[in-house]
Structures are given as structure tokens and as C-alpha cells.
């Protein structure tokens, strides 16, 4: 158990809908990262937050957005869903935000299926 | 453009023998490297890491070697056990101001045969 929790574990929805994925980082971790794992793309970095502020953006679509709340949990919002958005979405957390070499610990993931 | 490559999609090893998983990278800005193990339907589990200022890091049965000139790292598992069977991902990161994101390889499925 990494200490990172994600809900829900599974989500099935229809095209055009909007969903929210939730992540709680390990106790004491200030940074939260979101990754997407689809069959043909592997694990891809989406976005990083540190202590409530966005720090880095990767291959995140404009239809997707995220935020980190004062209690440090984070939510990833996916809207206007398409079939191709079906994937595993992972959240990771780490202690620091700076250039220091700290390790990211991953949650169990949310499997999103868009029908 | 794959900046982190794991060219072997699968590897089979006999129990008790050494498993060697390889990873190549192209971005010379990467300064921190990690190996994760992943079971189906679970999140990646951190195994071991190495900073670019080192060429070797050891933790129990797991050793990571880094060859910066060749832009190559490897994970050695000795001795291999059936419970080690999983997908192993190599990941690399570079500091970008206050951000540090991971770039993953495509993974190697390790099967340890009893």
C-alpha cells in the first residue's frame, strides 16, 4: 500500500459526459501528479500540482482539468468524453516540488470506460 | 519521440537466476532514474532509484546500474523469484524549475519460472 488513495476504482460512462476522479496523497506529500495509461500510449504525464498550485503540464487535453484543494487532495475533471479517453488514470504524490530528486508514489488507479 | 525506451517487451528467467532489465534514454537532461514494478489492475510500485551522480545503487536483491555516457541503465534482480513476475517500467525525470515529471518507458514483462 503506497498510501495514495484514488476513487472510484472503476467508472463507466457514455460519450459526451463529464466525470471527476479523486486522489488523496500520502500524508505529508505536497505534490500530486496525474498520469494516463492507455493501451497504445503507455504511462503519460498529464499535470502536476504543488501545494494547491499548478506546476507542470504534460499531454493534457483542453477538455481535461485538475485542481488541488487546501487539504491537498486533488481532482481530475474529464469532460466531453470520447471513446479514446478510456484508460487507467493514476495519481502519484511526492514530498517536494523543487528540483530535488524525490520519488513519486502511485495510487491504485481509476479505470475509466467510455461507451 | 520516445525519450525512454525499453526495447525488450518480455523476458523469461528461471527461478534463482539473475534477471537483467534494460532501459535506454535520449534526453541528456534526465538526472534521476527510477524503476517501478506493476501488477495488472494496480498502480506502479516504486522499486529503486538512482541519481545521475552515481553509477550504481543497491537495495537487497535489486541493483540499478547507470551508464551516463551510453545513456543506458539496467535493473538486476538476484536471485529472481516467482513473485517478481510483473511488468517493470523504467522512468526518468529532469528538473524544470519547480516541476519534475516522470517519463516512462513502455515496460518489460518479466516472467520468473519456478
PDB file of C-alpha atoms in Angstrom:
ATOM      1  CA  UNK A   1       0.000   0.000   0.000  1.00  0.00           C
ATOM      2  CA  UNK A   2       1.613   3.247  -1.202  1.00  0.00           C
ATOM      3  CA  UNK A   3      -0.579   5.480   0.967  1.00  0.00           C
ATOM      4  CA  UNK A   4      -2.060   7.203  -2.084  1.00  0.00           C
ATOM      5  CA  UNK A   5      -5.799   6.627  -2.464  1.00  0.00           C
ATOM      6  CA  UNK A   6      -7.926   7.052  -5.562  1.00  0.00           C
ATOM      7  CA  UNK A   7     -11.678   6.892  -6.047  1.00  0.00           C
ATOM      8  CA  UNK A   8     -13.575   5.493  -7.734  1.00  0.00           C
ATOM      9  CA  UNK A   9     -11.790   2.307  -8.748  1.00  0.00           C
ATOM     10  CA  UNK A  10     -13.951   1.860 -11.829  1.00  0.00           C
ATOM     11  CA  UNK A  11     -16.064   4.286 -13.805  1.00  0.00           C
ATOM     12  CA  UNK A  12     -18.267   3.533 -16.791  1.00  0.00           C
ATOM     13  CA  UNK A  13     -19.886   6.392 -18.644  1.00  0.00           C
ATOM     14  CA  UNK A  14     -21.069   7.486 -22.065  1.00  0.00           C
ATOM     15  CA  UNK A  15     -19.533   9.706 -24.700  1.00  0.00           C
ATOM     16  CA  UNK A  16     -20.109  13.403 -24.125  1.00  0.00           C
ATOM     17  CA  UNK A  17     -20.362  13.023 -20.353  1.00  0.00           C
ATOM     18  CA  UNK A  18     -18.213  14.582 -17.621  1.00  0.00           C
ATOM     19  CA  UNK A  19     -16.538  12.703 -14.751  1.00  0.00           C
ATOM     20  CA  UNK A  20     -14.396  13.594 -11.743  1.00  0.00           C
ATOM     21  CA  UNK A  21     -11.594  11.416 -10.428  1.00  0.00           C
ATOM     22  CA  UNK A  22     -10.333  11.953  -6.914  1.00  0.00           C
ATOM     23  CA  UNK A  23      -6.930  11.437  -5.338  1.00  0.00           C
ATOM     24  CA  UNK A  24      -5.645  11.751  -1.768  1.00  0.00           C
ATOM     25  CA  UNK A  25      -1.846  11.942  -1.498  1.00  0.00           C
ATOM     26  CA  UNK A  26       0.339  10.269   1.131  1.00  0.00           C
ATOM     27  CA  UNK A  27       0.402  12.029   4.449  1.00  0.00           C
ATOM     28  CA  UNK A  28       2.904  14.874   4.273  1.00  0.00           C
ATOM     29  CA  UNK A  29       3.225  14.908   0.487  1.00  0.00           C
ATOM     30  CA  UNK A  30       2.644  18.285  -1.118  1.00  0.00           C
ATOM     31  CA  UNK A  31       2.913  17.372  -4.799  1.00  0.00           C
ATOM     32  CA  UNK A  32       0.297  15.485  -6.763  1.00  0.00           C
ATOM     33  CA  UNK A  33       0.754  14.189 -10.291  1.00  0.00           C
ATOM     34  CA  UNK A  34      -1.766  12.716 -12.728  1.00  0.00           C
ATOM     35  CA  UNK A  35      -0.854  10.116 -15.361  1.00  0.00           C
ATOM     36  CA  UNK A  36      -2.862   8.351 -18.033  1.00  0.00           C
ATOM     37  CA  UNK A  37      -2.163   4.794 -19.157  1.00  0.00           C
ATOM     38  CA  UNK A  38      -3.875   3.776 -22.346  1.00  0.00           C
ATOM     39  CA  UNK A  39      -3.224   0.630 -24.361  1.00  0.00           C
ATOM     40  CA  UNK A  40      -1.301   2.290 -27.150  1.00  0.00           C
ATOM     41  CA  UNK A  41       0.376   5.162 -25.258  1.00  0.00           C
ATOM     42  CA  UNK A  42       1.847   3.694 -22.099  1.00  0.00           C
ATOM     43  CA  UNK A  43       2.069   5.892 -18.995  1.00  0.00           C
ATOM     44  CA  UNK A  44       1.811   9.561 -19.929  1.00  0.00           C
ATOM     45  CA  UNK A  45       2.217  12.523 -17.593  1.00  0.00           C
ATOM     46  CA  UNK A  46      -0.779  14.849 -17.549  1.00  0.00           C
ATOM     47  CA  UNK A  47      -0.321  17.502 -14.881  1.00  0.00           C
ATOM     48  CA  UNK A  48       1.419  18.318 -11.563  1.00  0.00           C
ATOM     49  CA  UNK A  49       0.214  20.365  -8.606  1.00  0.00           C
ATOM     50  CA  UNK A  50       2.233  21.515  -5.643  1.00  0.00           C
ATOM     51  CA  UNK A  51       0.523  22.853  -2.527  1.00  0.00           C
ATOM     52  CA  UNK A  52      -2.513  23.952  -4.496  1.00  0.00           C
ATOM     53  CA  UNK A  53      -0.734  25.461  -7.474  1.00  0.00           C
ATOM     54  CA  UNK A  54      -0.234  24.050 -10.942  1.00  0.00           C
ATOM     55  CA  UNK A  55       3.461  23.349 -11.564  1.00  0.00           C
ATOM     56  CA  UNK A  56       3.736  21.456 -14.826  1.00  0.00           C
ATOM     57  CA  UNK A  57       1.572  20.361 -17.706  1.00  0.00           C
ATOM     58  CA  UNK A  58       2.185  17.406 -19.958  1.00  0.00           C
ATOM     59  CA  UNK A  59      -0.013  15.863 -22.608  1.00  0.00           C
ATOM     60  CA  UNK A  60      -3.266  17.021 -21.057  1.00  0.00           C
ATOM     61  CA  UNK A  61      -6.185  17.765 -23.342  1.00  0.00           C
ATOM     62  CA  UNK A  62      -8.075  21.046 -23.031  1.00  0.00           C
ATOM     63  CA  UNK A  63     -11.189  19.007 -22.158  1.00  0.00           C
ATOM     64  CA  UNK A  64      -9.360  17.864 -19.011  1.00  0.00           C
ATOM     65  CA  UNK A  65      -8.657  19.975 -15.967  1.00  0.00           C
ATOM     66  CA  UNK A  66      -7.413  19.411 -12.449  1.00  0.00           C
ATOM     67  CA  UNK A  67      -7.128  21.163  -9.146  1.00  0.00           C
ATOM     68  CA  UNK A  68      -5.581  20.612  -5.745  1.00  0.00           C
ATOM     69  CA  UNK A  69      -7.522  21.672  -2.694  1.00  0.00           C
ATOM     70  CA  UNK A  70      -6.302  23.173   0.618  1.00  0.00           C
ATOM     71  CA  UNK A  71      -6.403  19.723   2.250  1.00  0.00           C
ATOM     72  CA  UNK A  72      -4.059  18.632  -0.611  1.00  0.00           C
ATOM     73  CA  UNK A  73      -6.419  16.167  -2.226  1.00  0.00           C
ATOM     74  CA  UNK A  74      -6.736  16.544  -5.969  1.00  0.00           C
ATOM     75  CA  UNK A  75      -9.439  16.069  -8.564  1.00  0.00           C
ATOM     76  CA  UNK A  76      -9.087  15.413 -12.269  1.00  0.00           C
ATOM     77  CA  UNK A  77     -12.081  16.514 -14.317  1.00  0.00           C
ATOM     78  CA  UNK A  78     -12.657  14.961 -17.720  1.00  0.00           C
ATOM     79  CA  UNK A  79     -15.379  16.471 -19.906  1.00  0.00           C
ATOM     80  CA  UNK A  80     -16.945  15.880 -23.329  1.00  0.00           C
ATOM     81  CA  UNK A  81     -15.670  12.335 -23.040  1.00  0.00           C
ATOM     82  CA  UNK A  82     -14.690  10.400 -26.138  1.00  0.00           C
ATOM     83  CA  UNK A  83     -14.142   6.685 -26.677  1.00  0.00           C
ATOM     84  CA  UNK A  84     -10.404   7.312 -26.807  1.00  0.00           C
ATOM     85  CA  UNK A  85     -10.416   8.648 -23.244  1.00  0.00           C
ATOM     86  CA  UNK A  86     -10.944   5.120 -21.949  1.00  0.00           C
ATOM     87  CA  UNK A  87      -7.813   4.393 -19.926  1.00  0.00           C
ATOM     88  CA  UNK A  88      -6.337   3.896 -16.487  1.00  0.00           C
ATOM     89  CA  UNK A  89      -5.779   7.178 -14.680  1.00  0.00           C
ATOM     90  CA  UNK A  90      -3.140   7.179 -11.961  1.00  0.00           C
ATOM     91  CA  UNK A  91      -2.400   9.713  -9.316  1.00  0.00           C
ATOM     92  CA  UNK A  92       1.023   9.920  -7.684  1.00  0.00           C
ATOM     93  CA  UNK A  93       2.351  12.033  -4.855  1.00  0.00           C
ATOM     94  CA  UNK A  94       5.749  13.132  -3.622  1.00  0.00           C
ATOM     95  CA  UNK A  95       7.173  15.220  -0.802  1.00  0.00           C
ATOM     96  CA  UNK A  96       8.754  18.105  -2.700  1.00  0.00           C
ATOM     97  CA  UNK A  97       8.134  20.343  -5.683  1.00  0.00           C
ATOM     98  CA  UNK A  98      11.633  21.617  -6.289  1.00  0.00           C
ATOM     99  CA  UNK A  99      14.391  20.264  -8.480  1.00  0.00           C
ATOM    100  CA  UNK A 100      15.309  17.798  -5.748  1.00  0.00           C
ATOM    101  CA  UNK A 101      15.221  14.160  -6.668  1.00  0.00           C
ATOM    102  CA  UNK A 102      12.238  12.825  -4.780  1.00  0.00           C
ATOM    103  CA  UNK A 103      10.257   9.707  -5.515  1.00  0.00           C
ATOM    104  CA  UNK A 104       6.688   9.582  -6.741  1.00  0.00           C
ATOM    105  CA  UNK A 105       4.383   7.009  -5.164  1.00  0.00           C
ATOM    106  CA  UNK A 106       1.379   5.857  -7.145  1.00  0.00           C
ATOM    107  CA  UNK A 107      -2.198   5.139  -6.217  1.00  0.00           C
ATOM    108  CA  UNK A 108      -4.104   2.069  -7.436  1.00  0.00           C
ATOM    109  CA  UNK A 109      -5.683   3.970 -10.342  1.00  0.00           C
ATOM    110  CA  UNK A 110      -9.157   4.597 -11.712  1.00  0.00           C
ATOM    111  CA  UNK A 111     -10.228   2.594 -14.739  1.00  0.00           C
ATOM    112  CA  UNK A 112     -12.413   4.761 -16.963  1.00  0.00           C
ATOM    113  CA  UNK A 113     -14.509   3.130 -19.657  1.00  0.00           C
ATOM    114  CA  UNK A 114     -16.324   5.392 -22.113  1.00  0.00           C
ATOM    115  CA  UNK A 115     -19.084   3.652 -24.082  1.00  0.00           C
TER     116      UNK A 115
ATOM    117  CA  UNK B   1       9.646  10.721 -29.903  1.00  0.00           C
ATOM    118  CA  UNK B   2      10.307   8.131 -27.183  1.00  0.00           C
ATOM    119  CA  UNK B   3      12.778   9.608 -24.757  1.00  0.00           C
ATOM    120  CA  UNK B   4      12.857   6.460 -22.612  1.00  0.00           C
ATOM    121  CA  UNK B   5      12.966   3.103 -24.347  1.00  0.00           C
ATOM    122  CA  UNK B   6      12.647  -0.422 -23.088  1.00  0.00           C
ATOM    123  CA  UNK B   7      13.373  -2.494 -26.158  1.00  0.00           C
ATOM    124  CA  UNK B   8      12.503  -5.880 -24.687  1.00  0.00           C
ATOM    125  CA  UNK B   9       8.750  -6.265 -24.216  1.00  0.00           C
ATOM    126  CA  UNK B  10       9.238  -9.534 -22.362  1.00  0.00           C
ATOM    127  CA  UNK B  11      11.836 -11.574 -20.506  1.00  0.00           C
ATOM    128  CA  UNK B  12      11.676 -15.083 -19.035  1.00  0.00           C
ATOM    129  CA  UNK B  13      14.108 -16.229 -16.383  1.00  0.00           C
ATOM    130  CA  UNK B  14      14.466 -19.354 -14.272  1.00  0.00           C
ATOM    131  CA  UNK B  15      13.889 -19.011 -10.522  1.00  0.00           C
ATOM    132  CA  UNK B  16      17.142 -18.353  -8.675  1.00  0.00           C
ATOM    133  CA  UNK B  17      18.907 -16.913 -11.717  1.00  0.00           C
ATOM    134  CA  UNK B  18      19.632 -13.271 -12.480  1.00  0.00           C
ATOM    135  CA  UNK B  19      17.107 -11.065 -14.273  1.00  0.00           C
ATOM    136  CA  UNK B  20      18.517  -8.124 -16.210  1.00  0.00           C
ATOM    137  CA  UNK B  21      16.139  -5.486 -17.493  1.00  0.00           C
ATOM    138  CA  UNK B  22      17.446  -2.735 -19.753  1.00  0.00           C
ATOM    139  CA  UNK B  23      16.465   0.830 -20.473  1.00  0.00           C
ATOM    140  CA  UNK B  24      17.866   3.481 -22.812  1.00  0.00           C
ATOM    141  CA  UNK B  25      17.206   7.198 -22.794  1.00  0.00           C
ATOM    142  CA  UNK B  26      17.904  10.048 -25.175  1.00  0.00           C
ATOM    143  CA  UNK B  27      17.391  13.208 -23.125  1.00  0.00           C
ATOM    144  CA  UNK B  28      20.700  14.252 -21.569  1.00  0.00           C
ATOM    145  CA  UNK B  29      18.815  16.493 -19.117  1.00  0.00           C
ATOM    146  CA  UNK B  30      17.463  13.477 -17.225  1.00  0.00           C
ATOM    147  CA  UNK B  31      19.178  13.356 -13.840  1.00  0.00           C
ATOM    148  CA  UNK B  32      17.056  10.925 -11.830  1.00  0.00           C
ATOM    149  CA  UNK B  33      16.026   7.431 -12.812  1.00  0.00           C
ATOM    150  CA  UNK B  34      13.566   5.050 -11.219  1.00  0.00           C
ATOM    151  CA  UNK B  35      12.290   1.531 -11.657  1.00  0.00           C
ATOM    152  CA  UNK B  36       8.693   0.620 -10.927  1.00  0.00           C
ATOM    153  CA  UNK B  37       7.029  -2.764 -10.811  1.00  0.00           C
ATOM    154  CA  UNK B  38       3.412  -3.109 -11.875  1.00  0.00           C
ATOM    155  CA  UNK B  39       0.854  -5.876 -11.500  1.00  0.00           C
ATOM    156  CA  UNK B  40      -2.314  -5.855 -13.637  1.00  0.00           C
ATOM    157  CA  UNK B  41      -5.035  -3.522 -12.343  1.00  0.00           C
ATOM    158  CA  UNK B  42      -2.673  -1.992  -9.745  1.00  0.00           C
ATOM    159  CA  UNK B  43      -0.638   1.174  -9.637  1.00  0.00           C
ATOM    160  CA  UNK B  44       3.127   1.145 -10.265  1.00  0.00           C
ATOM    161  CA  UNK B  45       5.113   0.265  -7.134  1.00  0.00           C
ATOM    162  CA  UNK B  46       8.428   2.036  -6.591  1.00  0.00           C
ATOM    163  CA  UNK B  47      11.408  -0.345  -6.502  1.00  0.00           C
ATOM    164  CA  UNK B  48      14.665   1.541  -6.666  1.00  0.00           C
ATOM    165  CA  UNK B  49      16.126   4.780  -7.985  1.00  0.00           C
ATOM    166  CA  UNK B  50      19.455   6.278  -8.921  1.00  0.00           C
ATOM    167  CA  UNK B  51      20.689   9.817  -9.257  1.00  0.00           C
ATOM    168  CA  UNK B  52      22.888  10.775 -12.182  1.00  0.00           C
ATOM    169  CA  UNK B  53      25.784  11.470  -9.816  1.00  0.00           C
ATOM    170  CA  UNK B  54      26.016   7.734  -9.089  1.00  0.00           C
ATOM    171  CA  UNK B  55      26.613   4.730 -11.305  1.00  0.00           C
ATOM    172  CA  UNK B  56      25.211   2.049  -9.014  1.00  0.00           C
ATOM    173  CA  UNK B  57      22.570   1.720  -6.329  1.00  0.00           C
ATOM    174  CA  UNK B  58      21.732  -1.452  -4.451  1.00  0.00           C
ATOM    175  CA  UNK B  59      18.758  -2.419  -2.330  1.00  0.00           C
ATOM    176  CA  UNK B  60      18.552  -6.046  -1.297  1.00  0.00           C
ATOM    177  CA  UNK B  61      18.079  -8.226  -4.365  1.00  0.00           C
ATOM    178  CA  UNK B  62      17.743  -5.186  -6.635  1.00  0.00           C
ATOM    179  CA  UNK B  63      20.647  -3.262  -8.151  1.00  0.00           C
ATOM    180  CA  UNK B  64      20.409  -0.464 -10.684  1.00  0.00           C
ATOM    181  CA  UNK B  65      23.368   0.470 -12.872  1.00  0.00           C
ATOM    182  CA  UNK B  66      23.645   3.741 -14.742  1.00  0.00           C
ATOM    183  CA  UNK B  67      25.976   4.321 -17.695  1.00  0.00           C
ATOM    184  CA  UNK B  68      25.648   8.014 -18.490  1.00  0.00           C
ATOM    185  CA  UNK B  69      27.952   8.002 -21.492  1.00  0.00           C
ATOM    186  CA  UNK B  70      25.838   5.294 -23.129  1.00  0.00           C
ATOM    187  CA  UNK B  71      22.574   6.757 -21.777  1.00  0.00           C
ATOM    188  CA  UNK B  72      21.714   3.315 -20.513  1.00  0.00           C
ATOM    189  CA  UNK B  73      20.505   1.871 -17.250  1.00  0.00           C
ATOM    190  CA  UNK B  74      19.756  -1.629 -16.145  1.00  0.00           C
ATOM    191  CA  UNK B  75      17.996  -3.337 -13.274  1.00  0.00           C
ATOM    192  CA  UNK B  76      19.474  -6.554 -11.910  1.00  0.00           C
ATOM    193  CA  UNK B  77      17.387  -8.866  -9.754  1.00  0.00           C
ATOM    194  CA  UNK B  78      19.338 -11.580  -7.959  1.00  0.00           C
ATOM    195  CA  UNK B  79      18.105 -14.165  -7.195  1.00  0.00           C
ATOM    196  CA  UNK B  80      14.890 -13.967  -9.190  1.00  0.00           C
ATOM    197  CA  UNK B  81      11.737 -15.265  -7.520  1.00  0.00           C
ATOM    198  CA  UNK B  82       8.332 -16.201  -8.987  1.00  0.00           C
ATOM    199  CA  UNK B  83       6.797 -13.262  -7.093  1.00  0.00           C
ATOM    200  CA  UNK B  84       8.960 -10.936  -9.164  1.00  0.00           C
ATOM    201  CA  UNK B  85       6.838 -11.728 -12.222  1.00  0.00           C
ATOM    202  CA  UNK B  86       5.312  -8.396 -13.245  1.00  0.00           C
ATOM    203  CA  UNK B  87       5.747  -5.548 -15.714  1.00  0.00           C
ATOM    204  CA  UNK B  88       8.785  -3.401 -14.943  1.00  0.00           C
ATOM    205  CA  UNK B  89       8.837   0.229 -16.010  1.00  0.00           C
ATOM    206  CA  UNK B  90      11.890   2.400 -16.266  1.00  0.00           C
ATOM    207  CA  UNK B  91      11.234   6.113 -15.641  1.00  0.00           C
ATOM    208  CA  UNK B  92      13.365   9.212 -15.879  1.00  0.00           C
ATOM    209  CA  UNK B  93      12.972  12.790 -14.771  1.00  0.00           C
ATOM    210  CA  UNK B  94      14.612  16.157 -15.237  1.00  0.00           C
ATOM    211  CA  UNK B  95      14.221  19.248 -13.137  1.00  0.00           C
ATOM    212  CA  UNK B  96      12.321  22.032 -14.841  1.00  0.00           C
ATOM    213  CA  UNK B  97      12.158  24.933 -12.458  1.00  0.00           C
ATOM    214  CA  UNK B  98       9.906  23.744  -9.669  1.00  0.00           C
ATOM    215  CA  UNK B  99       8.451  20.869 -11.647  1.00  0.00           C
ATOM    216  CA  UNK B 100       9.622  17.309 -12.002  1.00  0.00           C
ATOM    217  CA  UNK B 101       7.612  14.909 -14.127  1.00  0.00           C
ATOM    218  CA  UNK B 102       8.348  11.286 -14.954  1.00  0.00           C
ATOM    219  CA  UNK B 103       8.825   9.989 -18.484  1.00  0.00           C
ATOM    220  CA  UNK B 104       8.169   6.262 -18.663  1.00  0.00           C
ATOM    221  CA  UNK B 105       9.394   3.507 -20.902  1.00  0.00           C
ATOM    222  CA  UNK B 106       6.908   1.081 -22.402  1.00  0.00           C
ATOM    223  CA  UNK B 107       7.649  -1.650 -19.876  1.00  0.00           C
ATOM    224  CA  UNK B 108       9.113  -5.162 -19.838  1.00  0.00           C
ATOM    225  CA  UNK B 109       7.042  -8.153 -18.775  1.00  0.00           C
ATOM    226  CA  UNK B 110       9.242 -10.321 -16.545  1.00  0.00           C
ATOM    227  CA  UNK B 111       8.226 -13.930 -16.015  1.00  0.00           C
ATOM    228  CA  UNK B 112      10.153 -15.935 -13.451  1.00  0.00           C
ATOM    229  CA  UNK B 113       9.666 -19.636 -13.993  1.00  0.00           C
ATOM    230  CA  UNK B 114       9.660 -21.980 -10.976  1.00  0.00           C
TER     231      UNK B 114
END
